Coordinates of C-alpha atoms in Angstrom, one line a residue:
X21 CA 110.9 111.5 174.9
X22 CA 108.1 113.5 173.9
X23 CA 107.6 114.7 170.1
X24 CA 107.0 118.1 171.2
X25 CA 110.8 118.8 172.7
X26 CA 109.8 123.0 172.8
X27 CA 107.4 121.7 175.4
X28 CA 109.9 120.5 177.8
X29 CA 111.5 122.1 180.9
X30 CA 114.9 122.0 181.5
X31 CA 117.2 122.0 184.6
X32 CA 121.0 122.5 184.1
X33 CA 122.6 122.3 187.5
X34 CA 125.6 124.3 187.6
X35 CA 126.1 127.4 185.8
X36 CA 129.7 127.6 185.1
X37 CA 131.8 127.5 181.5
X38 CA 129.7 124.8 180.6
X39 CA 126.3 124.8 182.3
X40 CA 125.6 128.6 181.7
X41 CA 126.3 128.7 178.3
X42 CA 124.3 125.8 177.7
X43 CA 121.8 126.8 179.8
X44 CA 121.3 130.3 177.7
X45 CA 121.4 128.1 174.7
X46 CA 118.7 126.0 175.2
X47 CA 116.9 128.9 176.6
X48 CA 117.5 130.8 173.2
X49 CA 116.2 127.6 171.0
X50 CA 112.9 128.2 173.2
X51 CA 113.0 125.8 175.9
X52 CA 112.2 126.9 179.6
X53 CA 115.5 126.8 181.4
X54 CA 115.8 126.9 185.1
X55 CA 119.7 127.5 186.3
X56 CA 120.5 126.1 189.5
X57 CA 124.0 127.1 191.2
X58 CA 125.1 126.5 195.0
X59 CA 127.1 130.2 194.6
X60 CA 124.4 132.9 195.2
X61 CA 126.0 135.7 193.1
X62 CA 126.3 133.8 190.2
X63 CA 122.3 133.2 190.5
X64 CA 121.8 137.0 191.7
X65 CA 123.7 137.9 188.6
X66 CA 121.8 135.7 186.2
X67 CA 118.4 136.3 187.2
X68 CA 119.5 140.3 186.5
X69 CA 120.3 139.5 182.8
X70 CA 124.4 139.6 184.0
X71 CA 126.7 137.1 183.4
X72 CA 130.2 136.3 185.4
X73 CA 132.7 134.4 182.8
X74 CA 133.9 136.1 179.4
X75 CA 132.6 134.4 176.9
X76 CA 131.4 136.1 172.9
X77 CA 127.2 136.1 172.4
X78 CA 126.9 134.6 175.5
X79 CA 125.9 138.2 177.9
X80 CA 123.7 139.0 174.9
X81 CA 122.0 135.7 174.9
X82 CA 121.5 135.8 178.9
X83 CA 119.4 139.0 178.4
X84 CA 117.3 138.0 175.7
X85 CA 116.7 134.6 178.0
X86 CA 115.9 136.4 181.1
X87 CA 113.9 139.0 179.5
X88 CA 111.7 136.6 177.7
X89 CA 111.1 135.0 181.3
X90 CA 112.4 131.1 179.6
X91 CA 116.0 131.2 181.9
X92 CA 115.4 131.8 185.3
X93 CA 118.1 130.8 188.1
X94 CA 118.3 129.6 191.8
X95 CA 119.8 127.5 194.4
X96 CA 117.4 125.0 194.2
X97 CA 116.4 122.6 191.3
X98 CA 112.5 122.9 190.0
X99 CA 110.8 120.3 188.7
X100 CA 112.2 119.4 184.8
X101 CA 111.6 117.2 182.2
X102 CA 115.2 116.9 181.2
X103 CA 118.2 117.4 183.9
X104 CA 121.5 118.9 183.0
X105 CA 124.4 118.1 185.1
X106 CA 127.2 120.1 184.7
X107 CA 129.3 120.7 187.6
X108 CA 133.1 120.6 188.5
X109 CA 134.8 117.0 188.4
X110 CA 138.3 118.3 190.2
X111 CA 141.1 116.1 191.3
X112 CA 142.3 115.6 195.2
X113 CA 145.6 115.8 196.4
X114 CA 146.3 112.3 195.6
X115 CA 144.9 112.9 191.5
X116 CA 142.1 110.9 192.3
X117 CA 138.5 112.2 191.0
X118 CA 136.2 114.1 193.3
X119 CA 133.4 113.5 192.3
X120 CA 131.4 115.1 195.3
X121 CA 130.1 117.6 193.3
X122 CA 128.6 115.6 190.4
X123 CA 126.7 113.4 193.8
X124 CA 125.7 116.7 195.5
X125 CA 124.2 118.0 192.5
X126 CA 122.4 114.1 192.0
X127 CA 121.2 114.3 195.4
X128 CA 119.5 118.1 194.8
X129 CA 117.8 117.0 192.0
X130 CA 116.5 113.5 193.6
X131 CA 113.4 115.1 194.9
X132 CA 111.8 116.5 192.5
X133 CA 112.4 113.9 189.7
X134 CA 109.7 112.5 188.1
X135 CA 108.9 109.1 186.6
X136 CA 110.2 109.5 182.8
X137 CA 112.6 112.2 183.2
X138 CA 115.9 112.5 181.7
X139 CA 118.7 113.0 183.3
X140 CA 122.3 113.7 181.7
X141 CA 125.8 114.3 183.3
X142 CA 127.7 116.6 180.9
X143 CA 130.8 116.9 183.9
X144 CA 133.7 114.9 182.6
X145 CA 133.8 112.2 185.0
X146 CA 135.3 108.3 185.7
X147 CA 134.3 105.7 183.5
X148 CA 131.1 103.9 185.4
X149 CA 130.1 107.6 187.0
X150 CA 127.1 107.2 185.3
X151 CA 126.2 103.8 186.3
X152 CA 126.6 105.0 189.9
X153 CA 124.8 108.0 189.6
X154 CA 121.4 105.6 188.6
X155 CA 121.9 103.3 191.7
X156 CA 122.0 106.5 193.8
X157 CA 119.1 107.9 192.5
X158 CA 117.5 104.3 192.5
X159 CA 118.9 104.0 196.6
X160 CA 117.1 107.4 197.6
X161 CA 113.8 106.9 195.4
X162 CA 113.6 102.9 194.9
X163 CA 109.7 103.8 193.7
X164 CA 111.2 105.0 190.7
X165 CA 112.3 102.9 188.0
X166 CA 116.1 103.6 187.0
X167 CA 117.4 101.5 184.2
X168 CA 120.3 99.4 184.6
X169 CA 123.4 99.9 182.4
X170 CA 123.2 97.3 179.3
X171 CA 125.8 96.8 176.4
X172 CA 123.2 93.9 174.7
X173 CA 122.8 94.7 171.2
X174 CA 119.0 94.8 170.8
X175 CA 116.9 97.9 171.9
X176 CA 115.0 98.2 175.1
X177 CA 111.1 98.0 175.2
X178 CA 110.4 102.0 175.9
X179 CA 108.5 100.7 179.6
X180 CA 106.3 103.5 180.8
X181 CA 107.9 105.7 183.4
X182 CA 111.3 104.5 183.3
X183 CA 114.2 107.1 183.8
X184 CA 116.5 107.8 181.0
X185 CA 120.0 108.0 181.9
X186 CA 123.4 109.8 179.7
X187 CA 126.4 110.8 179.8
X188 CA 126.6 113.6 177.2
X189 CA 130.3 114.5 177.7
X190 CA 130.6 118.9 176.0
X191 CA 133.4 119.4 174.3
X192 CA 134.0 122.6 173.6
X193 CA 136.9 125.6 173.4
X194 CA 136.3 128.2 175.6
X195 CA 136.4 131.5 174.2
X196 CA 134.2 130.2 171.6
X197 CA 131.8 128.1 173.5
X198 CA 128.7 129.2 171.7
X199 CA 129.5 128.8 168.8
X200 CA 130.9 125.0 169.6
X201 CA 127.8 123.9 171.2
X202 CA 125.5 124.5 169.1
X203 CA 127.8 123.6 165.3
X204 CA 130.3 120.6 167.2
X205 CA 129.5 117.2 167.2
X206 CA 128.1 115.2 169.9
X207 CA 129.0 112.2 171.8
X208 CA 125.8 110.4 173.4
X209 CA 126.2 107.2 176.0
X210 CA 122.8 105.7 177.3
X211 CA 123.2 103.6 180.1
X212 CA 120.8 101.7 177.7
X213 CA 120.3 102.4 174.1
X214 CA 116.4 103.4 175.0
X215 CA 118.2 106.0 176.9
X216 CA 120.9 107.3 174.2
X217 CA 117.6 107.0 171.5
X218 CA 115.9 110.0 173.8
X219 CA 119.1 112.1 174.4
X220 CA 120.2 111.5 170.4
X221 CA 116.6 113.1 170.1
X222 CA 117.2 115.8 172.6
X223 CA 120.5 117.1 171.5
X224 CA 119.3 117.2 168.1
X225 CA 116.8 120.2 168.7
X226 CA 120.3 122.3 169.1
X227 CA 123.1 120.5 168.0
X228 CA 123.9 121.2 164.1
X229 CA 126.5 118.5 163.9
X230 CA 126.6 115.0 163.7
X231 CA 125.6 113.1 167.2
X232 CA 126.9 110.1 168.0
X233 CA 125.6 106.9 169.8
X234 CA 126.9 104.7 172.6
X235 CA 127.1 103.3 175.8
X236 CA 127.8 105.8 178.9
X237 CA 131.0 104.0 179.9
X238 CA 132.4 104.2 176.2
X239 CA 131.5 108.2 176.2
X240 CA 132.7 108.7 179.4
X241 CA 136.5 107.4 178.5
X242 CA 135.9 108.9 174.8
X243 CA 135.4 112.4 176.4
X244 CA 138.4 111.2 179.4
X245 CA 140.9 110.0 176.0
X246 CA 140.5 113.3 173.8
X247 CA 142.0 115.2 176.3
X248 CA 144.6 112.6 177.4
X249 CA 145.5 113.0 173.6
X250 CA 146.1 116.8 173.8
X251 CA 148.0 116.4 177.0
X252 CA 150.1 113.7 175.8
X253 CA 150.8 115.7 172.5
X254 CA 151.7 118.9 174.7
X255 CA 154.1 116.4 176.9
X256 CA 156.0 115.5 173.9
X257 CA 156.4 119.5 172.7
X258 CA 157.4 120.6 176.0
X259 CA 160.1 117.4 176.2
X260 CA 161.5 118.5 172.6
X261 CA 162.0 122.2 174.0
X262 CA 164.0 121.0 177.1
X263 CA 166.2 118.6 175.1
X264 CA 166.5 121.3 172.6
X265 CA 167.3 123.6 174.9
X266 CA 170.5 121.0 176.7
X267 CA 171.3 120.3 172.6
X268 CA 171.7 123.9 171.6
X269 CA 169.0 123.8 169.1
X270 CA 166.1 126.0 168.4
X271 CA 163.1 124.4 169.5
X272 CA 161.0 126.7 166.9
X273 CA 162.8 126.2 164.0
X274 CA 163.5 122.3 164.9
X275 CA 158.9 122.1 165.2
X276 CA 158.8 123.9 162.3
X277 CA 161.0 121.8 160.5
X278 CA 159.8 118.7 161.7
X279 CA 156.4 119.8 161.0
X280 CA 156.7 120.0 157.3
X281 CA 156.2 116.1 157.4
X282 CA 153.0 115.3 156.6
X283 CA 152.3 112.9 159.2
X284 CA 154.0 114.9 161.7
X285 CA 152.2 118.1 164.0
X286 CA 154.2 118.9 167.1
X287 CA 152.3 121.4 169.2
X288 CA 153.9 124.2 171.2
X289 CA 155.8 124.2 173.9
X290 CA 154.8 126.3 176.7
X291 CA 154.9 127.1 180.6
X292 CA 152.9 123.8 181.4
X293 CA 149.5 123.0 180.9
X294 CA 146.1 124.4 182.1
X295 CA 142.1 124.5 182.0
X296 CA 139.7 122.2 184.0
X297 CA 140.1 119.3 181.5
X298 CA 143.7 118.5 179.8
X299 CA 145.8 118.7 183.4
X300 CA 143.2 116.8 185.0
X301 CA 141.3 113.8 182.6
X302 CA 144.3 112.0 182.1
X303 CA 144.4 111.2 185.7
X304 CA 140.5 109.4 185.7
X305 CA 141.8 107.0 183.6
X306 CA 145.2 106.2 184.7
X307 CA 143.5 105.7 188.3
X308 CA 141.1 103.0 186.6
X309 CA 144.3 101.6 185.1
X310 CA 147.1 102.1 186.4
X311 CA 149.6 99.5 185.1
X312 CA 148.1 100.3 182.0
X313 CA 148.3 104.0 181.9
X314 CA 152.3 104.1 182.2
X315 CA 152.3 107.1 179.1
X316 CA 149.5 108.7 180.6
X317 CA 150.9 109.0 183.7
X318 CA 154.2 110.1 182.3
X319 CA 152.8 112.9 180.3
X320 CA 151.7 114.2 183.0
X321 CA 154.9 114.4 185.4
X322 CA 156.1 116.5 182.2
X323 CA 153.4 119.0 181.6
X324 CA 153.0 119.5 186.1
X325 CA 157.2 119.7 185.7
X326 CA 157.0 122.8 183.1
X327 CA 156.3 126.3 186.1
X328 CA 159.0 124.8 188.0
X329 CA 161.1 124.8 185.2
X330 CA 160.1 127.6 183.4
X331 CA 160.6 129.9 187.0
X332 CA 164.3 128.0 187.4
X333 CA 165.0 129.6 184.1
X334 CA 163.7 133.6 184.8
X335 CA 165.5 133.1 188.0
X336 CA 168.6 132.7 186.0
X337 CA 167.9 135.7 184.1
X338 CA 167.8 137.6 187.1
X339 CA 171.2 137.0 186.9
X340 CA 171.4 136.9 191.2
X341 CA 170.4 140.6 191.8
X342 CA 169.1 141.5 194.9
X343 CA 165.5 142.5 195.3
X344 CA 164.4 141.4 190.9
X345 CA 161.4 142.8 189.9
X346 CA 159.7 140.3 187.3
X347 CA 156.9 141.1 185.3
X348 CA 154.6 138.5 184.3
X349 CA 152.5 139.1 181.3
X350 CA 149.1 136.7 181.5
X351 CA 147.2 134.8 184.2
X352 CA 144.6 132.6 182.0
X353 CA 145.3 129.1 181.2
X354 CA 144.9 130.1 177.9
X355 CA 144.8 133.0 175.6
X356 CA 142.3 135.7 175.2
X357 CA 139.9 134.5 178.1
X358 CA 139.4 134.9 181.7
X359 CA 139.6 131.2 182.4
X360 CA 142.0 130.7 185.2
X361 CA 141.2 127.4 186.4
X362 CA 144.4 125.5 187.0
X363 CA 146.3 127.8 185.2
X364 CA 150.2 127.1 184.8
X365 CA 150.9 131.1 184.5
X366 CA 149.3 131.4 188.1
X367 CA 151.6 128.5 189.6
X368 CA 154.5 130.8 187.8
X369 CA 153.5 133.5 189.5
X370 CA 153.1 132.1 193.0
X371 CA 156.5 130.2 192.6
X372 CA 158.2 133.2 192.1
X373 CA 157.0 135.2 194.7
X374 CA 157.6 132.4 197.4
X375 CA 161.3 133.8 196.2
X376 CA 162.7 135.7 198.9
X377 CA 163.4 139.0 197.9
X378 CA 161.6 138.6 194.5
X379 CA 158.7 141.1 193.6
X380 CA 156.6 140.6 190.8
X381 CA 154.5 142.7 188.6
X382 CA 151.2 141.1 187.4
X383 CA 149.5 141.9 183.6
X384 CA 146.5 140.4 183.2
X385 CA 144.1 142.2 181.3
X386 CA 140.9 140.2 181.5
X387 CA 141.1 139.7 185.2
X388 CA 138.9 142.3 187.3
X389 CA 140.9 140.6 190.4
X390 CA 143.6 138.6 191.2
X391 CA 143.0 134.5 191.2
X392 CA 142.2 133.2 194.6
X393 CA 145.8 131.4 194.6
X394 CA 147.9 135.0 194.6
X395 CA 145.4 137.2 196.7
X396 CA 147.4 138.4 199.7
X397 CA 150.8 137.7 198.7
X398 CA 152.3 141.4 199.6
X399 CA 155.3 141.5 196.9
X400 CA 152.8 140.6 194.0
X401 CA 151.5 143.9 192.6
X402 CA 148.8 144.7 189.3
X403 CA 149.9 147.0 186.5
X404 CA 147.6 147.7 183.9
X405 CA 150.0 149.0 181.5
X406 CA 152.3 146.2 180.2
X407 CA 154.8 149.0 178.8
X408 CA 155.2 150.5 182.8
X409 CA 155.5 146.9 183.3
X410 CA 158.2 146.4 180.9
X411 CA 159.9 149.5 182.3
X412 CA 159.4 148.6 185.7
X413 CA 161.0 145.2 185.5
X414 CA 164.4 143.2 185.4
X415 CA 162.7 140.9 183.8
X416 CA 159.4 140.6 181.4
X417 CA 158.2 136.5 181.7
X418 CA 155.4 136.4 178.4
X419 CA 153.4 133.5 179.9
X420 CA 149.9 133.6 177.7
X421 CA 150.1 135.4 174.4
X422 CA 146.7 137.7 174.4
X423 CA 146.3 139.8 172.1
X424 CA 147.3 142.8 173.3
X425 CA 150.4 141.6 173.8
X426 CA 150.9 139.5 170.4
X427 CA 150.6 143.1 169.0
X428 CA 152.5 145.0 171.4
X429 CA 154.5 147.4 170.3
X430 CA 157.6 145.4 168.2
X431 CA 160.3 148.5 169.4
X432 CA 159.8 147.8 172.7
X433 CA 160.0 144.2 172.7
X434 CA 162.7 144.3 170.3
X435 CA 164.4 147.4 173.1
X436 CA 164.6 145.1 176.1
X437 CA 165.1 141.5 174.1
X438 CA 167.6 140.6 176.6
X439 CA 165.4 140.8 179.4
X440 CA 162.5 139.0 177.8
X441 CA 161.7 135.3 178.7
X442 CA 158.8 134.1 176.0
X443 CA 157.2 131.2 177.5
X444 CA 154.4 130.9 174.2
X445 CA 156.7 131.6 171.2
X446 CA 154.8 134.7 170.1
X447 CA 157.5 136.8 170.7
X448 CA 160.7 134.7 169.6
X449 CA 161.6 136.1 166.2
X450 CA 161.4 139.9 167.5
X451 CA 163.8 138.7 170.3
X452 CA 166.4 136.6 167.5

């Protein structure tokens, strides 16, 4: 890559969680950043300063991007010396990976690449996603020359004009993405090592921490097995609270207990598990592996078990009264954000209003409108106020501890204890 890296353009495709916020990043650290998106309000949005996910610094960092003229959005893909792929990697109904949109986003881009350019797929994808992304760019522009994935130990001769190709998996928390971004460490996988070399030396114009070299196929199952890791772990919690619950033992004081070994850290049980990563990875690699994966698959069965469960038990509480009103108290797959991408809370929420006779109350302060999955459904209704809520209800579900309600008011939580199913734990020693 060239010495000069302030010189070079960039072009993230995809401006979501990831691909906007790296996108003002690297628009920030000086580089000229062009934001491509297929949605046309997201790119209205951005090219008006305005951004359409909650993230901290990240609205502030837009303006100063736009305004400087370096980030500028579209629907189509300009000319770049560096290529940023960072689009949505979903499952289909089967758990097999889609992905569609990683190709789509390959195929925009094809065009206007130009011998030398870099091109790196941040989406978290299929080991060998990467290999198959250079033979599609090689079967649409064969003038070009597109390295071939190599594991040999010595370096490549840098040949003039050849593409470099990565897989640069992000791994960050939202709610503090730029932060993470710019201080975590990086994985790097060249489909050769001349390629991994260049994106080391990319990366390392914004990345503070330590950047790690490899093959794509290694970084793509490192990226798939950190958050088949998390999901395994969470498994295991939400198991323990089920058997603890058939044992008659409390499931916080048996963690906490269990905990104080020092090789021992149960997680926390919860309503399931969410985000576009932990409920989905784990099946990219048990589909490369399947007799292998047997844990994996396991894990998961639990974690997609947990709504079903979790509804069977505030159905209980309703103690078979006609008409319950339930109150559920958080939409986001996790706390404090208005991420609701495969959120367990939401599958709550839709369960129990596919009750007949149930009507449920929905508190969700960072949501401006309900997800797509509950629009329309005539017995869900919004309440701002989670004390009205409370009032209102037969039941109070606490599916994702915000803020706002981790420091709710204590009397009233205390008041209606026996109506209160916690679901996160933030609540459990006010209701003891």
């Amino acid at each position: 890559m060239k010495e000069k890296m302030l010189d070079n353009r960039i072009c993230v495709v995809g401006l979501g969680y990831i691909g906007l916020p790296a996108a003002a990043l690297l628009a920030d650290k000086g580089f000229r950043v062009h934001g491509v998106d297929i949605l046309e309000d997201i790119v209205e949005k951005l090219s008006r300063g305005r951004i359409h996910i909650h993230e901290k610094q990240l609205d502030e960092m837009v303006r100063k991007g736009v305004g400087s003229g370096r980030l500028t959005a579209s629907t189509t893909p300009a000319p770049a010396d560096v290529f940023i792929i960072a689009v949505p990697t979903p499952i289909n109904e089967d758990t097999t990976a889609d992905i569609s949109f990683v190709e789509k986003a390959v195929d925009t881009i094809v065009p206007v690449i130009e011998p030398g350019n870099m091109i790196i797929i941040e989406s978290t994808c299929p080991v060998g996603t990467t290999e198959l992304m250079a033979r599609r760019i090689k079967s649409r522009r064969p003038e070009l020359k597109v390295p071939e994935y190599s594991d040999a130990e010595e370096w490549r001769d840098c040949e003039e004009g050849l593409l470099y190709m990565c897989y640069c998996p992000e791994r960050v928390l939202p709610g503090n993405i730029m932060f993470e971004l710019e201080n975590n460490s990086r994985i790097v996988g060249g489909i050769d090592k001349r390629s991994a070399a260049g994106a080391r030396s990319f990366y390392r114009t914004i990345v503070k921490g330590d950047i790690f070299i490899s093959d794509c196929r290694t970084a793509e199952m490192a990226k798939l097995s950190e958050n088949t890791f998390r999901d395994v772990n969470i498994a295991l919690a939400n198991e323990l609270s089920l058997i603890a619950k058939k044992l008659g033992v409390n499931i916080d004081e048996l963690i906490s207990l269990a905990n104080q070994h020092p090789r021992v850290n149960i997680l926390s049980p919860g309503c399931g598990v969410g985000g576009h990563c932990i409920p989905i990875d784990p099946w990219f690699l048990y589909h490369g592996a399947k007799s292998e994966a047997r844990l994996i698959k396991t894990a998961r069965k639990v974690n997609d078990g947990m709504p079903t469960y979790t509804v069977r038990e505030i159905e209980k509480m309703c103690g078979g009264k006609k008409n319950p009103v339930v109150a559920v108290l958080g939409l986001a797959y996790k706390p404090d954000t208005n991420d609701f991408r495969e959120s367990p809370a939401v599958e709550v929420a839709a369960l129990l209003s596919d009750i007949e006779g149930m009507r449920v109350i929905v508190v969700e302060p960072y949501a401006e409108r309900l997800p797509p999955a509950l629009v329309g459904r005539k017995n869900i209704k919004v309440e701002k106020s989670f004390e009205e809520a409370v009032a209102k209800s037969d039941v109070t579900a606490l599916l994702v501890a915000h803020a706002c309600f981790r420091e709710a008011d204590p009397r009233i939580i205390a008041a209606n204890r026996e109506k209160i199913y916690d679901a996160t734990g933030a609540w459990r020693k006010l209701l003891e």
